[in-house]
Every structure is written in structure tokens, then in C-alpha cells.
Short mmCIF file of C-alpha atoms and ligand atoms in Angstrom, two decimals:
data_model
loop_
_atom_site.label_atom_id
_atom_site.label_comp_id
_atom_site.label_asym_id
_atom_site.label_seq_id
_atom_site.Cartn_x
_atom_site.Cartn_y
_atom_site.Cartn_z
CA MET A 15 -21.45 250.01 117.98
CA VAL A 16 -21.66 247.98 121.20
CA LEU A 17 -24.75 247.14 123.06
CA ASN A 18 -24.41 247.41 126.84
CA THR A 19 -26.35 244.09 127.27
CA GLN A 20 -26.10 244.21 131.11
CA GLU A 21 -27.46 247.70 131.48
CA LEU A 22 -30.26 246.94 128.96
CA LYS A 23 -31.29 243.77 130.84
CA GLU A 24 -31.35 245.60 134.16
CA ILE A 25 -33.47 248.36 132.63
CA ILE A 26 -35.97 245.68 131.45
CA LEU A 27 -36.09 243.68 134.61
CA THR A 28 -36.64 246.67 136.82
CA ASN A 29 -38.92 248.34 134.16
CA GLY A 30 -36.65 251.32 134.15
CA ASP A 31 -38.24 254.35 135.58
CA SER A 32 -41.93 255.03 134.70
CA THR A 33 -43.22 253.59 131.48
CA THR A 34 -46.17 255.94 131.15
CA TYR A 35 -44.52 259.43 131.04
CA LEU A 36 -45.45 262.18 128.55
CA THR A 37 -47.69 260.79 125.77
CA HIS A 38 -46.95 257.10 126.42
CA ASN A 39 -50.16 256.57 128.33
CA PHE A 40 -52.50 257.99 125.70
CA HIS A 41 -54.02 254.71 124.57
CA PRO A 42 -54.11 251.07 125.76
CA TYR A 43 -52.23 248.69 123.38
CA ALA A 44 -51.20 245.13 123.93
CA ALA A 45 -47.52 244.39 124.22
CA LYS A 46 -46.30 247.96 124.13
CA PHE A 47 -42.52 248.50 124.35
CA ILE A 48 -41.18 249.56 127.70
CA PRO A 49 -40.02 252.99 126.35
CA GLN A 50 -36.59 252.54 127.94
CA ILE A 51 -35.86 249.72 125.45
CA PRO A 52 -36.07 251.87 122.27
CA VAL A 53 -34.39 254.79 124.14
CA ASN A 54 -31.43 252.60 124.88
CA LEU A 55 -31.19 251.12 121.43
CA ILE A 56 -31.73 254.40 119.58
CA LYS A 57 -28.98 256.09 121.58
CA THR A 58 -26.58 253.20 121.01
CA PHE A 59 -27.10 252.82 117.26
CA THR A 60 -27.93 256.33 115.88
CA LYS A 61 -26.82 259.99 115.99
CA GLU A 62 -29.11 262.98 116.10
CA ARG A 63 -31.09 263.65 112.90
CA GLU A 64 -30.60 260.18 111.58
CA THR A 65 -33.71 258.18 110.54
CA VAL A 66 -35.16 255.45 112.71
CA LEU A 67 -37.82 253.01 111.34
CA ASP A 68 -40.30 251.02 113.37
CA PRO A 69 -42.18 248.78 110.89
CA PHE A 70 -44.53 247.34 113.43
CA CYS A 71 -44.93 250.62 115.38
CA GLY A 72 -48.15 249.73 117.15
CA SER A 73 -49.07 252.62 119.41
CA GLY A 74 -45.84 254.49 118.56
CA THR A 75 -43.59 254.06 121.63
CA SER A 76 -40.32 254.06 119.56
CA LEU A 77 -41.54 256.98 117.52
CA VAL A 78 -42.15 259.11 120.54
CA GLU A 79 -38.70 258.38 121.85
CA ALA A 80 -37.06 259.03 118.50
CA LYS A 81 -38.58 262.51 118.36
CA LEU A 82 -37.58 263.22 121.95
CA LEU A 83 -34.00 262.06 121.09
CA SER A 84 -33.94 264.38 117.96
CA ARG A 85 -34.04 261.56 115.47
CA LYS A 86 -36.29 261.43 112.38
CA ALA A 87 -38.79 258.59 112.54
CA ILE A 88 -40.87 256.46 110.25
CA GLY A 89 -43.65 254.28 111.60
CA VAL A 90 -45.65 251.58 109.82
CA ASP A 91 -48.49 249.55 111.16
CA LEU A 92 -51.40 247.69 109.71
CA HIS A 93 -53.66 248.77 112.51
CA ALA A 94 -55.67 251.97 112.18
CA ILE A 95 -55.98 252.48 115.96
CA GLY A 96 -52.17 251.95 116.36
CA VAL A 97 -51.56 254.42 113.58
CA LEU A 98 -53.85 257.00 115.03
CA ALA A 99 -52.21 256.61 118.48
CA SER A 100 -48.79 256.94 116.93
CA LYS A 101 -49.71 260.11 115.01
CA VAL A 102 -51.29 261.89 118.08
CA LYS A 103 -48.50 260.75 120.46
CA THR A 104 -45.81 262.38 118.21
CA THR A 105 -47.67 265.59 117.02
CA LYS A 106 -47.01 268.73 118.89
CA ILE A 107 -50.12 271.11 119.36
CA SER A 108 -49.87 274.78 120.30
CA ASP A 109 -51.59 276.12 123.45
CA ILE A 110 -53.85 278.27 121.32
CA GLU A 111 -55.17 275.33 119.42
CA LEU A 112 -55.52 273.20 122.55
CA SER A 113 -57.73 275.96 124.07
CA ASN A 114 -60.34 275.07 121.35
CA ILE A 115 -61.06 271.87 123.17
CA LYS A 116 -63.35 273.73 125.62
CA GLN A 117 -65.96 274.23 122.68
CA VAL A 118 -66.04 270.50 121.95
CA ILE A 119 -66.46 269.58 125.62
CA GLN A 120 -69.15 272.26 126.11
CA GLN A 121 -71.11 270.99 123.06
CA SER A 122 -70.86 267.43 124.19
CA GLU A 123 -72.01 268.33 127.77
CA PHE A 124 -74.96 270.37 126.48
CA ASN A 125 -76.11 267.55 124.10
CA ILE A 126 -75.61 264.71 126.66
CA ASN A 127 -77.65 266.75 129.21
CA ARG A 128 -80.38 267.19 126.65
CA TYR A 129 -80.39 263.47 125.96
CA TYR A 130 -81.00 262.90 129.72
CA GLY A 131 -83.63 265.68 129.81
CA VAL A 132 -81.54 268.06 131.95
CA LYS A 133 -81.92 271.81 131.33
CA THR A 134 -78.72 273.74 131.01
CA LEU A 135 -77.82 277.28 131.95
CA PHE A 136 -75.66 277.92 128.91
CA PRO A 137 -77.56 276.73 125.84
CA SER A 138 -75.41 275.60 123.04
CA ASP A 139 -76.31 274.26 119.53
CA LYS A 140 -78.35 271.08 119.35
CA ILE A 141 -76.61 268.53 117.14
CA SER A 142 -78.31 265.63 115.30
CA TYR A 143 -76.43 262.39 115.54
CA LYS A 144 -76.89 258.71 114.51
CA LEU A 145 -75.89 255.61 116.36
CA PRO A 146 -73.28 253.63 114.34
CA GLU A 147 -74.48 250.46 112.67
CA PHE A 148 -72.58 247.33 113.54
CA TYR A 149 -73.40 243.71 114.26
CA ASN A 150 -74.58 242.96 117.90
CA ARG A 151 -74.41 246.63 118.91
CA GLU A 152 -76.73 246.23 121.91
CA HIS A 153 -74.84 243.18 123.14
CA TRP A 154 -71.68 245.21 123.40
CA PHE A 155 -73.01 248.55 124.61
CA GLN A 156 -75.70 249.82 127.02
CA GLU A 157 -78.26 252.16 125.45
CA ASN A 158 -77.11 255.24 127.40
CA VAL A 159 -73.49 254.58 126.59
CA LEU A 160 -74.31 254.32 122.84
CA HIS A 161 -75.98 257.75 122.94
CA GLU A 162 -73.20 259.41 124.89
CA LEU A 163 -70.44 258.05 122.66
CA ALA A 164 -72.44 259.03 119.50
CA ILE A 165 -73.02 262.55 120.81
CA ILE A 166 -69.24 263.05 121.60
CA LYS A 167 -68.21 261.58 118.24
CA GLU A 168 -70.61 263.96 116.39
CA CYS A 169 -69.45 266.98 118.43
CA ILE A 170 -65.81 266.13 117.40
CA LYS A 171 -66.73 265.71 113.78
CA GLN A 172 -68.69 268.95 113.58
CA SER A 173 -66.20 271.10 115.44
CA LYS A 174 -64.14 273.58 113.68
CA VAL A 175 -60.79 272.61 115.25
CA SER A 176 -57.68 271.48 113.42
CA LYS A 177 -57.17 267.93 112.07
CA GLU A 178 -54.53 267.32 114.72
CA LEU A 179 -56.88 268.34 117.54
CA LYS A 180 -59.70 266.15 116.08
CA ASP A 181 -57.28 263.24 115.98
CA LEU A 182 -56.44 263.80 119.67
CA LEU A 183 -60.07 264.01 120.65
CA ASN A 184 -60.88 260.89 118.66
CA LEU A 185 -57.94 259.05 120.36
CA ALA A 186 -59.37 260.11 123.72
CA LEU A 187 -62.69 258.67 122.69
CA SER A 188 -61.18 255.52 121.45
CA SER A 189 -59.19 255.03 124.66
CA ILE A 190 -62.36 254.81 126.81
CA ILE A 191 -64.40 252.63 124.55
CA VAL A 192 -63.43 249.22 125.99
CA ALA A 193 -63.94 250.47 129.53
CA VAL A 194 -67.51 251.72 128.79
CA SER A 195 -68.48 248.76 126.53
CA ASN A 196 -69.35 245.27 127.78
CA GLN A 197 -66.04 243.93 126.56
CA GLU A 198 -64.36 242.09 129.49
CA SER A 199 -60.93 243.58 129.18
CA GLU A 200 -58.29 245.10 126.73
CA THR A 201 -57.22 241.63 125.66
CA ARG A 202 -60.32 239.58 126.14
CA TYR A 203 -63.20 239.90 123.64
CA ALA A 204 -66.06 238.49 125.68
CA ALA A 205 -69.17 240.40 126.95
CA ILE A 206 -69.81 240.72 130.66
CA ASN A 207 -72.45 242.76 132.47
CA LYS A 208 -71.33 246.24 133.47
CA ASP A 209 -73.34 249.11 134.98
CA ILE A 210 -72.21 252.27 133.32
CA LYS A 211 -73.96 255.21 134.96
CA ALA A 212 -75.50 258.21 133.27
CA LYS A 213 -72.77 260.69 132.18
CA GLN A 214 -70.02 258.28 133.12
CA VAL A 215 -68.86 258.20 129.47
CA LEU A 216 -68.77 262.02 129.39
CA SER A 217 -66.88 262.24 132.64
CA LEU A 218 -64.23 259.57 131.55
CA PHE A 219 -63.90 261.38 128.26
CA CYS A 220 -63.36 264.78 129.84
CA ASN A 221 -60.86 263.41 132.30
CA LYS A 222 -58.90 261.73 129.56
CA VAL A 223 -58.91 264.80 127.43
CA TYR A 224 -57.62 267.01 130.26
CA ASP A 225 -54.88 264.62 131.09
CA MET A 226 -53.83 264.32 127.42
CA VAL A 227 -53.79 268.21 127.12
CA THR A 228 -51.25 268.54 130.04
CA ARG A 229 -49.14 265.80 128.54
CA ILE A 230 -49.17 266.97 124.92
CA GLN A 231 -48.18 270.46 126.26
CA LYS A 232 -45.22 268.97 128.02
CA PHE A 233 -44.29 266.82 124.99
CA SER A 234 -44.53 269.88 122.74
CA GLN A 235 -41.97 271.63 124.91
CA GLU A 236 -39.61 268.69 125.33
CA ALA A 237 -39.63 267.03 121.87
CA SER A 238 -37.49 268.04 118.91
CA ASN A 239 -38.90 269.29 115.62
CA GLU A 240 -37.60 266.23 113.72
CA VAL A 241 -40.24 264.76 111.37
CA VAL A 242 -42.26 261.65 112.16
CA ASN A 243 -44.12 260.01 109.37
CA VAL A 244 -46.65 257.26 110.23
CA TYR A 245 -48.23 255.04 107.58
CA GLN A 246 -51.09 252.61 107.85
CA ALA A 247 -49.70 249.84 105.69
CA ASP A 248 -48.71 246.07 105.56
CA SER A 249 -45.02 245.82 106.24
CA ARG A 250 -44.60 243.14 103.59
CA TYR A 251 -45.26 245.93 101.02
CA ILE A 252 -43.49 249.24 101.95
CA ASP A 253 -42.43 250.44 98.49
CA PHE A 254 -43.17 253.97 99.59
CA ILE A 255 -39.97 253.95 101.73
CA LYS A 256 -36.88 254.55 99.57
CA ASN A 257 -33.87 252.21 99.25
CA ASN A 258 -31.06 252.96 101.74
CA SER A 259 -33.03 255.71 103.48
CA VAL A 260 -33.06 254.31 106.97
CA ASP A 261 -30.16 254.43 109.52
CA PHE A 262 -31.57 252.03 112.21
CA ILE A 263 -34.59 249.78 112.60
CA VAL A 264 -36.04 249.07 116.05
CA THR A 265 -39.18 247.06 116.36
CA SER A 266 -41.20 244.38 118.17
CA PRO A 267 -43.24 242.38 115.66
CA PRO A 268 -46.42 240.44 116.48
CA TYR A 269 -45.41 237.32 118.39
CA PRO A 270 -46.77 234.22 116.69
CA ASN A 271 -50.04 232.91 118.17
CA THR A 272 -49.95 235.40 121.01
CA TYR A 273 -52.41 238.24 120.34
CA ASP A 274 -55.29 239.32 118.08
CA TYR A 275 -54.76 243.02 117.58
CA TYR A 276 -57.71 243.29 115.20
CA LEU A 277 -60.04 241.68 117.74
CA TYR A 278 -59.06 243.55 120.91
CA HIS A 279 -59.75 246.91 119.22
CA LYS A 280 -62.76 245.70 117.17
CA LEU A 281 -65.28 247.93 118.90
CA ARG A 282 -62.96 250.93 118.57
CA ILE A 283 -62.58 250.20 114.93
CA PHE A 284 -66.40 250.25 114.47
CA TRP A 285 -66.73 253.58 116.33
CA LEU A 286 -63.97 255.30 114.42
CA ASP A 287 -65.21 254.04 111.06
CA PHE A 288 -62.18 252.03 110.17
CA ASN A 289 -62.21 248.66 108.39
CA VAL A 290 -61.81 245.42 110.61
CA ARG A 291 -61.61 243.01 107.76
CA GLU A 292 -58.56 244.65 106.20
CA ILE A 293 -56.64 244.52 109.46
CA GLN A 294 -57.82 240.93 110.33
CA ASP A 295 -56.86 239.46 106.93
CA ASN A 296 -53.32 240.91 106.87
CA GLU A 297 -52.37 240.63 110.55
CA ILE A 298 -49.28 238.51 110.87
CA GLY A 299 -49.09 235.95 113.63
CA SER A 300 -52.55 236.34 115.05
CA ARG A 301 -54.09 233.72 117.35
CA HIS A 302 -56.94 233.72 114.85
CA LYS A 303 -54.51 232.43 112.20
CA HIS A 304 -52.54 230.00 114.29
CA SER A 305 -55.04 228.79 116.86
CA SER A 306 -58.46 229.04 115.02
CA LYS A 307 -57.31 228.46 111.46
CA LYS A 308 -54.47 226.16 112.63
CA GLU A 309 -51.79 227.67 110.43
CA GLY A 310 -48.29 226.42 111.32
CA VAL A 311 -45.20 228.50 111.99
CA ASP A 312 -44.30 228.25 108.31
CA SER A 313 -46.83 230.95 107.34
CA TYR A 314 -45.33 233.34 109.97
CA ILE A 315 -41.83 232.67 108.58
CA LYS A 316 -42.97 233.26 104.99
CA ASP A 317 -44.70 236.59 105.89
CA MET A 318 -41.82 237.81 108.09
CA LYS A 319 -39.20 236.90 105.39
CA MET A 320 -41.16 239.19 103.04
CA CYS A 321 -40.92 241.97 105.60
CA PHE A 322 -37.20 241.37 106.32
CA LYS A 323 -36.42 241.62 102.64
CA GLN A 324 -38.01 245.09 102.58
CA PHE A 325 -36.25 246.06 105.86
CA SER A 326 -32.90 245.06 104.29
CA ARG A 327 -33.77 247.16 101.18
CA VAL A 328 -34.62 250.36 103.05
CA LEU A 329 -31.85 250.13 105.58
CA LYS A 330 -28.42 251.32 104.65
CA PRO A 331 -25.71 248.66 104.13
CA ASP A 332 -24.03 247.49 107.38
CA LYS A 333 -26.47 249.35 109.57
CA TYR A 334 -28.28 247.76 112.47
CA PHE A 335 -31.75 246.33 113.08
CA ALA A 336 -32.81 245.60 116.72
CA ILE A 337 -35.85 243.33 117.17
CA VAL A 338 -37.62 242.19 120.24
CA GLU A 339 -39.34 238.74 119.88
CA GLY A 340 -41.04 236.47 122.40
CA ASP A 341 -41.15 232.69 122.60
CA CYS A 342 -44.45 231.25 121.39
CA ILE A 343 -46.41 228.03 121.43
CA ILE A 344 -47.95 226.71 118.17
CA ALA A 345 -49.80 223.43 118.14
CA GLY A 346 -48.55 222.67 121.69
CA LYS A 347 -44.90 223.11 120.64
CA MET A 348 -42.70 225.81 122.21
CA ILE A 349 -40.71 227.85 119.62
CA LYS A 350 -37.81 229.95 120.70
CA GLY A 351 -38.07 233.66 119.59
CA ASP A 352 -34.38 234.01 118.88
CA ASP A 353 -34.16 230.87 116.75
CA LEU A 354 -37.17 231.96 114.78
CA ILE A 355 -35.76 235.42 114.07
CA GLU A 356 -32.38 234.05 113.07
CA GLU A 357 -34.09 231.68 110.59
CA ILE A 358 -36.13 234.54 109.13
CA ALA A 359 -33.19 236.95 109.01
CA ARG A 360 -30.54 234.60 107.59
CA GLU A 361 -30.81 235.64 104.03
CA ASN A 362 -30.36 239.43 104.65
CA PHE A 363 -28.85 239.92 108.06
CA GLU A 364 -26.19 238.60 110.41
CA THR A 365 -26.66 238.45 114.22
CA VAL A 366 -24.21 240.59 116.14
CA ASP A 367 -25.67 240.51 119.64
CA LYS A 368 -28.56 239.03 121.58
CA ILE A 369 -29.98 239.01 125.05
CA TYR A 370 -33.00 237.27 126.68
CA TYR A 371 -34.99 237.68 129.89
CA SER A 372 -38.04 235.89 131.43
CA LEU A 373 -41.43 237.16 130.30
CA ASN A 374 -42.69 237.07 133.92
CA HIS A 375 -40.58 240.20 134.62
CA SER A 376 -41.57 242.07 131.52
CA SER A 377 -44.41 244.54 131.47
CA LYS A 378 -44.64 243.76 127.71
CA CYS A 379 -46.49 240.51 128.68
CA PHE A 380 -49.76 242.57 128.92
CA ASN A 381 -52.17 239.66 129.38
CA PRO A 382 -51.48 237.29 132.32
CA ALA A 383 -53.33 234.55 130.45
CA PHE A 384 -50.36 234.32 128.10
CA ARG A 385 -47.72 234.23 130.85
CA ASN A 386 -45.79 231.10 130.91
CA LYS A 387 -42.91 230.47 133.28
CA GLU A 388 -40.73 229.02 130.55
CA LYS A 389 -41.30 231.79 127.96
CA GLU A 390 -38.58 234.34 127.35
CA GLU A 391 -38.30 237.44 125.38
CA HIS A 392 -35.24 238.05 123.14
CA ILE A 393 -33.56 241.18 121.82
CA LEU A 394 -31.50 240.50 118.70
CA VAL A 395 -29.20 242.96 117.06
CA LEU A 396 -28.81 242.18 113.42
CA ARG A 397 -26.53 243.87 110.76
CA ASN A 398 -27.68 244.44 107.28
CA ARG A 399 -25.44 242.24 104.96
CA LYS A 400 -26.64 244.11 101.81
CA GLN A 401 -23.72 245.35 99.59
C1 SAM B 513 -45.96 243.95 119.47
S1 SAM B 513 -46.97 245.09 118.60
C2 SAM B 513 -46.01 246.53 118.43
C3 SAM B 513 -46.27 247.39 119.77
C4 SAM B 513 -45.39 248.63 119.77
N1 SAM B 513 -43.93 248.35 119.93
C5 SAM B 513 -45.82 249.59 120.85
O1 SAM B 513 -45.02 250.00 121.67
O2 SAM B 513 -46.99 250.01 120.77
C6 SAM B 513 -46.90 244.45 116.96
C7 SAM B 513 -47.68 245.27 115.89
O3 SAM B 513 -47.60 244.56 114.63
C8 SAM B 513 -48.70 245.01 113.90
N2 SAM B 513 -48.85 244.13 112.63
C9 SAM B 513 -49.32 242.91 112.49
N3 SAM B 513 -49.26 242.44 111.19
C10 SAM B 513 -48.80 243.55 110.56
C11 SAM B 513 -48.47 243.73 109.14
N4 SAM B 513 -48.67 242.78 108.28
N5 SAM B 513 -47.91 244.92 108.75
C12 SAM B 513 -47.63 245.86 109.68
N6 SAM B 513 -48.00 245.74 110.98
C13 SAM B 513 -48.52 244.58 111.39
C14 SAM B 513 -49.90 244.92 114.85
O4 SAM B 513 -50.92 245.67 114.41
C15 SAM B 513 -49.19 245.37 116.12
O5 SAM B 513 -49.45 246.81 116.33
#
């Protein structure tokens, strides 16, 4: 297997074609893959119906592409929001089932109108709902926003639609939460004043749902029927994946000291009734660990070695593992991403190819605050040395 490094580099530097086609735009997620990276790698290293694993699948970019390319896929991520996004983005839904969305939208409209004291022509059922309990709730949300979100959440919960459709609607709700909260941005957890108008939440939610419907219809027509299994788990412990069951691994792990995935999605985690603590404690490489708690790079290497041992176990002998890693700065010292991965991989894998490019050109560098002229991103192709 030979990687066309020049072609891949060109795709990355020009960002390929669009990066938001089909279901890729369903949900914001820091440091998403440019879809063209997994497309290129999956095509190079696998055949149809083989199994691709992404053990840090995040919002599921590589899983979407594996299914489009008729490969089976397994995704693992610690983050409940990433796992929900991955499932929804890779699940086909029939037009008949999608048409049930109308009921949920109508229920939400009726109940939100009632909340604002507006009389409606088409009475629907009145639902009773509760605002979720979490610390500093009023600091993060305007009163009207809390009620609109809670009404929509309850209408989804009480609707008689399938689990797949409920997941899609919950993902639509999740996708708008940061925008309607007082959180400054997707990768900055600080409160600012916003002026979210009456029914703005409802309108954003409806627009998001309608866009998702069109896209999932197209995805359902274009994607193969190969199975995608997504697990919410810590990749240091993936005993549920069988030995020698994977043909190719493609992933982009958390870069050390670069993001806090648990923090950026904290408000979403509250609204969707997931557990923040579980994600925070087990997140590898978080800024919380390396900047606030001052852990050195050693703890990252230790955690990632545990992951790589598992990856070698599940991957067939001599098969390939492609990994995208960025340079990072810990305690003021620059650490090169390729050196770091080679050190972690040494016991189980040999390097067969690598390329690098400047982070300034890459859309993967989501937060401009982390841009650094000297930082590069590296793609390494490793071969499983296991006998
Ligand atoms: C760079 S992101 C992956 C983004 C993904 N390629 C995409 O396109 O959305 C890294 C992911 O590693 C996950 N992660 C961090 N620690 C983990 C752990 N211990 N086990 C599994 N996943 C973990 C984070 O939740 C995050 O989703």
C-alpha cells in the first residue's frame, strides 16, 4: 500500500472540495477531520466491506466516509455528544419516519406560543415540562431561552417517534445550544451578554431540523448498508472489540494541551442529561490536565501507550494505522507531534510513511487562539508489528 503523499497534502492545503457536505455539518465539534483526509486514507488502505476503526471518532467524520465507501466501521469516543453526533450522522432514516418530525415541531410551536401567551389556531396538547437543574443556570441562559429549550426537549421526549428520529432531534437541539446560551463561542467557555429574542430558539431549531432532514435523505440514498457501530467508551479499555477484527485504523487523537472537549460541550451535556464528570476525568490530553493541573507530557504518553496496545491487539497483523497529530506546547516547550506518536507507537508499530503541513492552512485548527505559526500537523502511517 502506498500513500500518495503529494496528493494528500494538496487536498489538505486546499481543503479539498467542501468539508460540510451531507451529514458532516450536523453538529459543531472542535478539530473535526477534513473529510477528504479519511476518504483518501480509507481508499488507499482498505477494500470494500473491510472494517475501519476510529478510536477517537469525535463527531464521526471518518465513520460517515467509511459508510459512504462501503466499509464497515467502528467508532469509539469518550464524549457523549460526539457519540450521539456519530450515530445520527451515520444512521439512515426512511422518508416515512422523517415525516413524523412535523408532529414534534407542531407540538413545540404550540407550547412555546402558549408560554408567550399567544393564542393558536390549531390547538395541540399542552405538555408539562421542568427546567433542568444545573449550577449557574441563569448565568448561562436567558429565562425565555431556558423555557423554549425545555419545551422542545420535552416535546421530543414525549413524541411517539423512533429512537433514531429522537436522536436526530436531540442532536439538532444540541447543535443550537451554544449559540442561544451566553457561552462566548464553541471553544471558549466564558459568559457574554447576548440578546436572544422570543421564539429565536424555536426558529433556529426548526431551521436546523429542516436542513438535517434534507441531508439525511440524501445520505440515506448515497450511503451503503454496511454496519457502523459507535461506542461511548475510553479507548484505553476497548475489550469489547475482538482481537484481529479490524483492517485499518484511522484517527485523530486529542492533541496534548490543546482543547477541553468536556468543557466546550458542558452546557449541551447538562441539557441532554449526560455526565460531565465521567468525560472530564478520562479525557486524554485536555488543557485542564496539562495547563490547570500542570501534568507533563508523560501522562499523555502513558495514556496513549495503553490505547496503542489495544489498537495493536484489535488490528490484524501487518495492517495499517493512520494517525493525524498536531504539535503542542506544554509548560512553554514545543513538542513535535510526529516524534511524540513515534515514541508512543514504538512497542507495537513501525512507521512506514509520514507527511506534515502547517496548521495555519488547516481547517482542523478550529480555534484561532491556538494557531501558532510554527505549529504543524502530521499524518503518520504505522504498520502493526504484531505476529
Ligand atoms: C481530535 S478529536 C476527534 C475529532 C474527529 N476526528 C472528528 O472528525 O470529529 C479527539 C477526540 O478524542 C476524544 N477522547 C479524549 N480522550 C478520550 C479517551 N480516553 N477515550 C476515547 N476518546 C477520547 C475526545 O472526546 C475527542 O472527541
